[in-house]
Amino acid sequence: MQDPLFIHGVGLGVVIIAIVKVLVVFAVLLVAVMLMIWLERKVISDMQNRIGPNRAGPFGLLQSLADGIKLFFKEDLMPDRADRIVFKLAPYLTLVPAFLVFTVVPLGGVVTIAHHRVELQVADPPIGILFLLAFSSISVYGAMLAGWSSGSKYPLLGSVRASAQMISYEAAMGLSVVAVVLQTHTLSTRGIVLAQAPHFWDWGVFRTGIVPFLIFWVAATAELNRPPFDLVEGEQELVGGFNTEYSSIRFALFYLAEFMNMITMSAVMVTLFFGGPDGPGFPFLRWLWPILWFAGKTFVFLYVYVWIRAALPRLRYDHLMDLGWKRLIPISLGWLLVIAGVIISPAWGFGILGGCVVAAVVLYQALKVARRRREIEAGAAGLGRAARVAAEVQLRQLAGPHEGGAS
Amino acid sequence: MTPHLLAATLPDGLTFAIAGVIALVGSLGVVLSRNPVHSALMLIMSLFGVAVLFVEQDAQFLAAVQVIVYAGAIVVLFLFVIMLLGVDRSEAIATEPMPAQRLMAVGLGILALVEIALLSRERWPLGAHSVAGKARGTGHSNVYVLGRSLFTTYLLPFEVTSALLVIAVIGAIVLARRPRTSAGPTEGEAAAAEAGGGPLVDAGELVGSGAPSAERRVEAEEALARAGDRIGEPVGEQEGLTVVRRPEQ
């Protein structure tokens, strides 16, 4: 499977088309971020019985632009103890992976422009989905280095949290991606979309049995540091998180990256589990319908992200880690086994499912017994403490006549 | 296959040159920069350069794994250690603790170069193309061929390696795990219990019996001293009451 654009060699026309694709996708993503910030503020306001931005442009649509211009002209502060190079580099390290991941997402079908067959996606590497995993693991560096280079305590704590969280959830995310790859037999994003094409019940979400999708969704939310997993920006504990010391345009870049990541992740979920640009078309404007389907599905996820932010409170840090390591990773591993079994034969699949359930129950019981034993031991230790308190009380009584007289 | 010093086409050559320069600059940066965090960043840059070179060689899977595993996980761990241990200050490299190792490094470096040149014979810039058979010309992608040979020809080494990794992880957990201090009896509590021959008896004896006496006082004080912590130590006085630090539950 090769990009049809490059089959007949690389000429000037091909290079121009490639460059135009990159520019168009970049521009679309930037405009989408602008609209997304507006949408988030509007929807959140609506859910909180407020009006939200309504001054700049019709319905406040230009509010993000106004904010961007304001941030651009603000003073750019750098802390005295900051590491100057890394401090300047960090915002770009968050922004670039967000954009790069979007380049492998198929936005539409294949169209013919000036006798070249062009896939409506910037690139279709044979390792497409691994590219996604690679760059989502790279995006850790932005937050991590931003916190460290600020030379300040709270940003450092925020960045340590951020990187621990992102690394933890990467494993669960990767495992749920593997489930899709098992079913579609390809790593290429275009191939994954094509494998889900004919009917909607061929979509990844149904073929992998919904569990990998849910896990991917939760893990992606954690990767994005979106509520309810936004511990990276715990205002109460960390002032503002890893970007506390940033101001002006660099601060804006972090927000740009966050929203870009959100759009990218929604797009990736649509690609992996909801058939990407797949959907019923109509005889006129054939090239347009897949793009609209893709945009519509992505919009649903973006809206849900805003909804979740309005609805759910933030998790506690140990709960977050428990969810990632003790629940999501084992479940996705087990489900992976089940899918592998189903591919061999349904009997194998159900057998493995039963085995997994039994193993899970046994493990749970074992943990419960261990916890009980620990509690009993702790109880005995508590009695030990009681003895010491009693000794203390007696000591006070003994001391009473001599030392206690002062009061 | 004839040896190629330069890649086949102009785009290939350009990619190779750019990626090669990035990888080299990155490696030099790792060695030369004084700040460990900068070194780690340079290492990432170098890894990326090498990943691009892998793509150039049609080894896309290797490139992706290089970025995911090395740049995405291992260097992150390096950075964690550097940041958390606070060794992110520049080091004085001028004072060399072992002068002999500089000479040895030069010697070993030359040895390694000679070895590579000898081992890879006529294909010296790139080495052998593959050990598992042809990657090109089979009609399948590199990922397909690699996966196939991993799960057929090299299945046993593959599985053994994964078992080895699991063993290593479990070993690391066992070695690094500290005994629980909050739930189980602490040393102090154990000592206190020992002194009184069991917690319940201890409490009864100390509180319930007899008139205050010097002996008892000494005994109780000793038990407390053995308990070794500051629970119950008076922390202040307030309106005739001695405020005592409560044992935490």
XYZ file of C-alpha atoms in Angstrom:
656
model
C 0.000 0.000 0.000
C 1.618 3.157 -1.173
C 0.428 6.715 -1.277
C -1.103 7.006 -4.787
C 0.348 10.502 -5.015
C 3.914 9.179 -5.236
C 3.389 6.182 -7.495
C 4.460 7.989 -10.658
C 7.551 9.563 -9.180
C 8.042 12.920 -7.510
C 7.524 15.892 -9.818
C 6.939 19.555 -9.226
C 3.168 19.108 -9.203
C 3.384 16.422 -6.563
C 5.594 18.557 -4.343
C 3.207 21.496 -4.663
C 0.232 19.301 -3.798
C 2.058 17.940 -0.775
C 2.932 21.424 0.460
C -0.619 22.660 -0.109
C -1.958 19.700 1.882
C 0.274 20.556 4.836
C -0.650 24.232 4.746
C -4.376 23.576 4.426
C -4.389 21.108 7.310
C -2.373 23.478 9.490
C -4.709 26.391 8.733
C -7.804 24.264 9.292
C -6.440 23.045 12.601
C -5.685 26.585 13.780
C -9.139 27.835 12.826
C -10.667 24.768 14.456
C -8.775 25.547 17.672
C -10.096 29.109 17.607
C -13.651 27.898 17.163
C -13.154 25.166 19.742
C -12.082 27.640 22.426
C -15.146 29.714 21.619
C -17.357 26.630 21.670
C -15.990 25.441 24.982
C -16.540 28.802 26.615
C -20.011 29.153 25.165
C -21.166 25.643 26.033
C -19.712 25.785 29.539
C -21.401 29.132 30.088
C -24.668 27.748 28.898
C -24.390 24.787 31.244
C -23.642 27.175 34.092
C -26.472 29.566 33.225
C -24.155 32.280 31.989
C -23.979 33.985 28.624
C -20.269 33.645 27.927
C -18.243 35.702 25.467
C -20.588 37.816 23.348
C -18.734 41.049 22.559
C -16.113 40.320 19.909
C -17.765 39.521 16.595
C -21.143 37.822 16.091
C -21.960 35.633 19.118
C -18.482 36.386 20.442
C -16.940 34.221 17.718
C -13.834 36.387 17.496
C -13.174 36.277 21.238
C -10.310 33.795 20.876
C -8.723 35.968 18.217
C -8.986 38.983 20.496
C -7.452 37.013 23.361
C -4.669 35.809 21.100
C -3.838 39.349 19.995
C -3.899 40.552 23.576
C -1.555 37.762 24.703
C 0.731 38.453 21.789
C 1.306 42.031 22.897
C 1.735 41.324 26.580
C 5.103 41.471 28.251
C 7.081 38.270 27.991
C 8.422 37.476 31.436
C 11.137 35.010 32.187
C 11.946 33.960 35.749
C 15.459 34.723 36.969
C 16.255 31.117 37.717
C 14.817 29.780 34.505
C 16.845 27.734 32.088
C 16.548 30.162 29.182
C 16.837 27.823 26.207
C 14.608 25.061 27.544
C 12.089 27.603 28.821
C 11.686 28.954 25.311
C 11.726 25.525 23.696
C 9.071 23.860 25.865
C 5.906 25.471 24.385
C 6.907 24.353 20.901
C 7.560 20.842 22.159
C 3.916 20.646 23.201
C 2.609 22.211 20.012
C 4.524 20.281 17.369
C 3.464 16.719 18.371
C -0.153 17.844 18.498
C 0.021 18.947 14.900
C 2.146 16.039 13.701
C -0.318 13.450 14.970
C -3.085 15.167 13.040
C -1.155 14.708 9.794
C -1.769 10.953 9.744
C -5.523 11.234 10.309
C -7.535 10.561 7.138
C -9.883 13.493 6.678
C -11.742 12.269 3.609
C -11.660 9.935 0.655
C -9.386 10.017 -2.377
C -9.853 12.840 -4.873
C -8.282 13.631 -8.227
C -6.526 16.983 -8.486
C -4.797 17.805 -11.801
C -4.518 14.132 -12.779
C -2.997 13.192 -9.449
C -4.906 10.929 -7.121
C -4.669 12.585 -3.733
C -5.566 11.088 -0.393
C -7.170 13.664 1.851
C -4.605 13.341 4.614
C -1.162 14.821 4.859
C 0.702 11.538 5.077
C -0.144 7.849 5.150
C 2.929 6.101 6.513
C 2.789 2.307 6.810
C 3.275 2.696 10.562
C 0.484 5.275 10.833
C -0.883 4.387 14.215
C 2.539 3.831 15.757
C 3.328 7.357 14.629
C 0.409 8.462 16.772
C 1.725 6.577 19.808
C 5.256 7.865 19.227
C 4.210 11.482 19.161
C 1.793 11.232 22.010
C 4.705 9.901 24.065
C 6.840 12.788 22.869
C 4.260 15.322 24.003
C 5.250 14.495 27.599
C 8.384 16.562 27.136
C 6.571 19.833 26.681
C 4.907 19.744 30.079
C 7.894 18.161 31.778
C 10.495 20.620 30.548
C 8.214 23.619 30.957
C 7.868 22.803 34.646
C 11.528 22.071 35.185
C 12.920 25.020 33.254
C 10.780 27.523 35.154
C 13.122 27.132 38.108
C 10.197 27.238 40.490
C 8.650 24.727 42.855
C 5.019 24.499 41.849
C 5.599 24.202 38.121
C 8.096 21.425 38.830
C 5.555 19.531 40.933
C 2.950 20.053 38.225
C 5.275 18.766 35.556
C 6.210 15.679 37.547
C 2.514 14.933 37.942
C 1.882 15.572 34.278
C 4.603 13.293 33.039
C 3.764 10.490 35.472
C 0.131 10.656 34.439
C 0.823 10.754 30.728
C 3.303 7.883 30.836
C 0.932 5.761 32.925
C -2.010 6.121 30.607
C 0.046 5.621 27.500
C 0.243 1.891 28.199
C -3.535 1.459 28.378
C -3.943 3.583 25.273
C -1.419 1.547 23.312
C -3.075 -1.719 24.321
C -6.492 -0.562 23.159
C -4.984 0.552 19.853
C -3.527 -2.924 19.449
C -7.069 -4.325 19.689
C -8.077 -2.277 16.650
C -4.931 -3.289 14.785
C -5.688 -6.958 15.500
C -9.105 -6.598 13.902
C -8.126 -4.492 10.891
C -4.790 -6.226 10.140
C -3.003 -2.987 9.351
C -1.149 -0.167 11.053
C -1.820 2.401 8.356
C -4.552 4.844 9.317
C -5.969 4.798 5.807
C -6.021 1.002 5.930
C -7.775 1.049 9.302
C -10.442 3.370 7.943
C -10.923 1.283 4.799
C -11.266 -1.889 6.854
C -14.199 -0.306 8.689
C -15.815 0.991 5.522
C -18.834 -0.888 4.188
C -21.320 -0.886 7.067
C -21.477 0.889 10.339
C -21.418 -2.408 12.211
C -17.933 -2.895 10.784
C -16.739 0.108 12.756
C -13.918 -0.558 15.184
C -16.073 0.203 18.183
C -18.334 -2.769 17.414
C -15.715 -5.111 16.018
C -13.506 -4.762 19.074
C -16.454 -4.996 21.424
C -16.660 -1.421 22.793
C -14.240 -2.065 25.692
C -11.075 -0.894 23.889
C -12.929 2.221 22.811
C -13.918 3.090 26.368
C -10.386 2.479 27.587
C -8.925 4.532 24.773
C -11.345 7.308 25.536
C -10.473 7.457 29.231
C -6.765 7.155 28.496
C -6.939 9.859 25.845
C -8.714 12.169 28.278
C -5.930 11.553 30.762
C -3.284 12.095 28.084
C -4.883 15.409 27.238
C -4.985 16.445 30.897
C -8.628 17.284 30.431
C -11.087 17.167 33.311
C -11.652 14.979 35.285
C -7.955 14.156 34.888
C -6.610 17.708 34.926
C -4.485 17.269 38.043
C -1.665 18.835 36.137
C -3.379 22.170 36.619
C -4.721 21.728 40.143
C -5.254 25.402 40.970
C -5.690 24.730 44.653
C -2.474 22.787 45.106
C -0.179 23.936 42.346
C -1.092 27.565 41.664
C -1.523 26.825 37.976
C 0.511 23.760 37.102
C 3.501 23.487 34.817
C 2.683 26.719 32.991
C 2.548 28.942 36.080
C 5.625 30.967 35.161
C 4.675 31.443 31.552
C 3.131 34.589 30.199
C 2.334 36.288 26.936
C 2.495 34.300 23.694
C 4.264 31.305 25.224
C 1.359 30.843 27.591
C -0.988 31.076 24.633
C 1.013 28.394 22.859
C 0.324 25.961 25.707
C -3.382 26.572 25.375
C -3.184 26.277 21.625
C -1.435 22.940 22.056
C -3.998 21.730 24.564
C -6.914 22.423 22.271
C -5.059 21.145 19.238
C -4.388 17.916 21.112
C -8.051 17.678 21.991
C -9.104 17.991 18.364
C -6.403 15.540 17.309
C -7.414 12.940 19.872
C -11.074 13.226 18.918
C -10.091 12.783 15.300
C -7.983 9.747 16.179
C -10.874 8.177 18.084
C -13.122 8.704 15.075
C -10.461 7.130 12.870
C -9.837 4.106 15.052
C -13.310 3.287 16.262
C -15.922 5.121 14.201
C -14.878 4.538 10.621
C -13.262 7.927 10.072
C -14.845 9.565 7.027
C -17.146 6.582 6.507
C -20.826 7.335 6.110
C -23.628 7.411 3.521
C -22.826 9.697 0.581
C -24.976 11.308 -2.085
C -24.429 11.350 -5.836
C -23.530 15.049 -6.002
C -20.333 16.502 -4.516
C -19.001 13.050 -3.743
C -15.764 14.293 -2.222
C -17.537 16.495 0.310
C -19.628 13.958 2.241
C -16.769 11.963 3.791
C -15.213 15.193 5.057
C -18.532 16.280 6.547
C -19.013 12.894 8.196
C -15.546 13.066 9.636
C -16.046 16.604 10.922
C -19.427 15.713 12.395
C -18.137 12.694 14.292
C -15.164 14.647 15.585
C -17.470 17.426 16.713
C -19.496 14.981 18.797
C -16.383 14.002 20.735
C -15.296 17.593 21.185
C -18.702 18.468 22.558
C -18.563 15.519 24.936
C -15.185 16.725 26.228
C -16.730 20.070 27.109
C -19.696 18.334 28.655
C -17.425 16.137 30.816
C -15.558 19.219 31.974
C -18.781 20.824 33.101
C -20.112 17.673 34.747
C -17.322 15.824 36.539
C -15.135 16.858 39.475
C -11.392 16.305 39.422
C -10.019 12.925 40.555
C -7.695 12.533 43.489
C -4.147 11.725 42.457
C -3.949 8.201 43.906
C -7.351 7.382 42.414
C -6.033 8.479 39.063
C -3.034 6.182 39.301
C -5.185 3.304 40.599
C -7.561 3.674 37.686
C -4.728 3.659 35.193
C -2.558 0.869 36.536
C -4.900 -1.401 38.440
C -7.975 -1.235 36.241
C -7.454 0.032 32.706
C -4.221 -1.811 31.932
C -5.346 -5.259 33.213
C -8.750 -4.920 31.524
C -7.255 -3.915 28.202
C -4.703 -6.737 28.403
C -7.432 -9.278 29.129
C -9.660 -7.929 26.394
C -6.766 -8.134 23.964
C -6.485 -11.847 24.748
C -10.212 -12.265 24.191
C -10.061 -10.544 20.797
C -7.093 -12.669 19.777
C -9.110 -15.732 20.785
C -12.166 -14.623 18.812
C -10.011 -14.206 15.735
C -8.982 -17.868 16.012
C -12.520 -19.068 16.706
C -15.496 -17.937 18.818
C -15.015 -20.942 21.106
C -11.492 -19.831 21.925
C -12.725 -16.303 22.464
C -15.388 -17.319 24.973
C -12.970 -19.731 26.636
C -10.414 -16.980 27.155
C -13.128 -14.577 28.302
C -14.226 -17.120 30.910
C -10.621 -17.692 31.949
C -10.036 -13.955 32.320
C -13.174 -13.518 34.421
C -12.214 -16.439 36.686
C -8.657 -15.139 37.021
C -9.951 -11.664 37.835
C -12.304 -13.006 40.519
C -9.551 -15.122 42.082
C -7.153 -12.197 42.052
C -9.762 -9.921 43.575
C -10.468 -12.409 46.353
C -6.754 -12.831 47.017
C -6.326 -9.089 47.297
C -9.318 -8.905 49.595
C -7.870 -11.561 51.889
C -4.536 -9.749 51.910
C -6.258 -6.502 52.785
C -8.197 -8.165 55.603
C -5.003 -9.605 57.031
C -3.313 -6.248 56.848
C -6.255 -4.665 58.617
C -6.066 -7.246 61.401
C -2.358 -6.600 61.768
C -3.026 -2.892 61.832
C -5.631 -3.521 64.522
C -3.068 -5.343 66.658
C -0.666 -2.491 66.126
C -3.406 -0.110 67.186
C -3.649 -2.011 70.470
C 0.091 -1.554 70.823
C -0.484 2.156 70.489
C -3.225 2.004 73.091
C -0.722 0.439 75.477
C 1.666 3.282 74.901
C -1.037 5.852 75.460
C -1.897 4.101 78.701
C 1.738 4.240 79.727
C 1.733 7.898 78.912
C -1.348 8.515 81.022
C 0.228 6.786 83.953
C 3.391 8.764 83.527
C 1.358 11.952 83.740
C -0.315 10.705 86.918
C 3.041 9.857 88.420
C 4.462 13.171 87.404
C 1.403 14.980 88.703
C 2.432 15.809 92.283
C 5.914 16.988 91.311
C 5.768 18.718 87.930
C 2.096 19.285 87.277
C 1.926 21.729 90.161
C 2.972 24.572 87.932
C -0.440 24.928 86.355
C 24.269 -5.580 -4.262
C 26.754 -2.906 -5.095
C 27.955 -0.684 -2.297
C 26.349 2.737 -2.250
C 28.129 5.560 -0.586
C 25.373 7.981 -1.438
C 21.698 7.154 -1.486
C 19.931 6.403 -4.730
C 18.018 9.592 -5.418
C 18.334 13.247 -4.551
C 15.515 13.310 -1.942
C 17.049 10.222 -0.331
C 20.441 11.867 -0.252
C 19.078 15.092 1.211
C 17.127 13.241 3.892
C 20.176 11.211 4.771
C 22.372 14.286 5.014
C 19.943 16.265 7.185
C 19.123 13.353 9.492
C 22.780 12.422 9.742
C 23.748 15.962 10.735
C 20.953 16.026 13.332
C 22.055 12.703 14.782
C 25.702 13.751 14.904
C 25.051 17.176 16.406
C 22.789 15.528 18.965
C 25.412 12.968 19.956
C 28.091 15.625 20.267
C 25.707 17.684 22.355
C 25.120 14.769 24.719
C 28.834 14.520 25.394
C 29.710 18.202 25.396
C 26.897 20.020 27.156
C 27.504 20.694 30.832
C 23.942 20.509 32.028
C 22.589 16.948 32.301
C 19.102 18.044 31.201
C 20.531 19.604 28.061
C 22.418 16.377 27.458
C 19.178 14.425 27.721
C 17.478 16.778 25.259
C 20.348 16.402 22.849
C 20.006 12.648 23.208
C 16.383 12.910 22.108
C 17.451 14.935 19.095
C 20.031 12.328 18.216
C 17.481 9.530 18.586
C 15.145 11.363 16.228
C 17.891 11.732 13.676
C 18.573 8.020 13.839
C 14.841 7.283 13.581
C 14.682 9.258 10.332
C 17.670 7.273 9.075
C 15.766 4.076 9.890
C 12.783 5.272 7.836
C 15.224 6.029 5.050
C 16.318 2.371 5.210
C 12.691 1.188 4.955
C 12.731 0.120 8.587
C 9.666 2.102 9.609
C 8.749 -0.142 12.487
C 12.194 0.197 13.991
C 11.934 3.965 13.664
C 8.589 4.076 15.451
C 9.796 1.785 18.215
C 12.949 3.847 18.585
C 10.884 6.960 19.204
C 8.285 5.274 21.415
C 10.683 3.301 23.590
C 13.827 5.382 23.724
C 12.663 8.954 23.248
C 9.251 8.426 24.782
C 10.043 6.281 27.785
C 13.706 5.825 28.609
C 14.847 9.418 28.273
C 11.755 10.479 30.225
C 12.988 8.238 33.025
C 16.468 9.770 32.767
C 14.920 13.199 33.069
C 12.825 12.112 36.036
C 15.906 10.934 37.841
C 17.892 14.025 36.938
C 15.134 16.384 38.041
C 14.088 14.573 41.198
C 17.592 13.935 42.461
C 18.468 17.552 41.795
C 21.650 16.785 39.917
C 20.630 19.278 37.268
C 23.614 21.508 37.989
C 26.541 21.742 35.681
C 29.309 19.398 36.600
C 32.985 20.198 36.879
C 34.396 18.035 34.131
C 37.838 19.587 34.352
C 38.883 17.340 37.206
C 39.152 13.823 35.874
C 38.920 11.147 38.557
C 40.362 8.452 36.336
C 42.935 9.871 33.885
C 43.580 6.509 32.294
C 40.039 6.124 30.991
C 40.439 8.909 28.417
C 43.222 7.024 26.695
C 41.251 3.814 26.967
C 38.201 5.496 25.405
C 40.218 6.511 22.354
C 41.656 3.032 21.988
C 38.325 1.265 22.378
C 36.660 3.679 19.981
C 39.175 2.900 17.258
C 38.783 -0.799 17.973
C 34.998 -0.571 17.609
C 35.288 1.293 14.313
C 37.678 -1.286 12.917
C 35.363 -4.043 14.069
C 32.351 -2.483 12.340
C 34.354 -1.991 9.153
C 35.512 -5.604 9.183
C 32.181 -7.123 10.074
C 30.148 -5.316 7.454
C 32.692 -5.737 4.622
C 31.539 -4.286 1.341
C 28.362 -2.705 2.750
C 30.263 -0.656 5.241
C 28.066 2.441 5.388
C 24.912 0.535 6.252
C 25.723 -2.975 7.361
C 23.695 -5.982 6.320
C 20.179 -5.226 5.142
C 18.346 -7.791 7.167
C 18.786 -11.050 8.971
C 15.275 -12.346 8.446
C 15.163 -12.281 4.699
C 14.269 -9.639 2.216
C 12.208 -6.722 3.402
C 11.639 -5.366 -0.099
C 10.164 -7.121 -3.062
C 7.942 -9.514 -1.129
C 4.867 -7.401 -1.749
C 4.392 -6.923 1.971
C 5.333 -4.015 4.140
C 8.309 -4.013 6.434
C 6.029 -4.328 9.455
C 4.416 -7.450 8.001
C 7.728 -9.149 7.274
C 9.129 -8.250 10.664
C 6.052 -9.474 12.513
C 6.011 -12.683 10.537
C 9.623 -13.555 11.296
C 9.237 -12.559 14.958
C 6.297 -14.884 15.444
C 7.579 -17.806 13.378
C 11.337 -18.120 13.049
C 12.262 -16.159 16.129
C 9.289 -17.060 18.315
C 11.311 -18.719 21.075
C 13.849 -15.908 21.551
C 10.988 -13.416 21.427
C 8.984 -15.164 24.137
C 12.060 -15.828 26.248
C 12.981 -12.163 26.075
C 9.537 -11.121 27.246
C 9.696 -13.618 30.119
C 13.111 -12.225 31.027
C 11.710 -8.700 31.094
C 8.836 -9.736 33.345
C 11.282 -11.427 35.699
C 13.414 -8.292 35.737
C 10.394 -6.123 36.559
C 9.278 -8.365 39.390
C 12.822 -8.520 40.698
C 13.060 -4.757 40.671
C 9.786 -4.469 42.581
C 10.908 -7.008 45.183
C 14.227 -5.259 45.669
C 12.837 -1.752 45.776
C 9.821 -2.431 47.951
C 10.128 -1.234 51.508
C 8.257 -3.002 54.291
C 5.051 -1.203 55.135
C 5.563 1.165 58.050
C 2.083 2.470 58.689
C -0.016 -0.692 58.852
C 2.248 -3.222 60.519
C 3.651 -2.820 64.028
C 6.556 -0.400 64.092
C 9.816 -1.135 65.818
C 8.866 1.054 68.731
C 5.543 -0.661 69.208
C 7.175 -4.051 69.012
C 9.668 -3.005 71.653
C 6.928 -1.637 73.887
C 4.957 -4.835 73.540
C 8.037 -6.864 74.332
C 8.715 -4.838 77.463
C 5.279 -5.540 78.864
C 4.829 -9.048 77.503
C 1.961 -8.305 75.096
C 0.015 -5.160 74.474
C -3.117 -5.833 76.540
C -1.318 -7.103 79.595
C 1.067 -4.235 79.306
C -1.709 -1.673 79.414
C -3.416 -3.358 82.370
C -0.258 -3.612 84.403
C 0.824 -0.081 83.871
C -2.470 1.659 84.426
C -4.439 -0.556 86.727
C -2.011 -1.521 89.460
C -0.862 -0.071 92.677
C 0.224 3.283 93.997
C 2.623 5.562 92.147
C 6.147 4.507 92.850
C 9.574 5.380 91.596
C 10.050 1.917 90.144
C 6.871 2.101 88.133
C 7.774 5.516 86.898
C 11.142 4.334 85.672
C 9.516 1.336 84.032
C 6.983 3.447 82.187
C 9.590 5.922 81.112
C 11.736 3.122 79.811
C 8.859 1.670 77.839
C 8.250 5.065 76.312
C 11.900 5.603 75.543
C 11.992 2.253 73.830
C 8.917 3.170 71.900
C 11.279 5.675 70.422
C 8.824 8.070 68.875
C 7.416 11.345 69.950
C 3.825 10.271 70.353
C 2.459 11.490 73.633
C 5.177 14.021 74.155
C 3.764 17.207 75.628
C 3.712 19.911 73.009
C 2.316 22.748 75.045
C 0.153 23.750 77.957
C -3.218 25.387 77.828
C -5.478 26.409 80.655
C -4.186 23.839 83.062
C -4.312 20.998 80.541
C -1.212 19.436 79.162
C -1.667 19.185 75.425
C -0.330 15.889 74.304
C 0.373 14.927 70.743
C -2.084 12.218 69.862
C -0.955 9.010 68.269
C -1.924 9.087 64.625
C -4.380 6.447 63.569
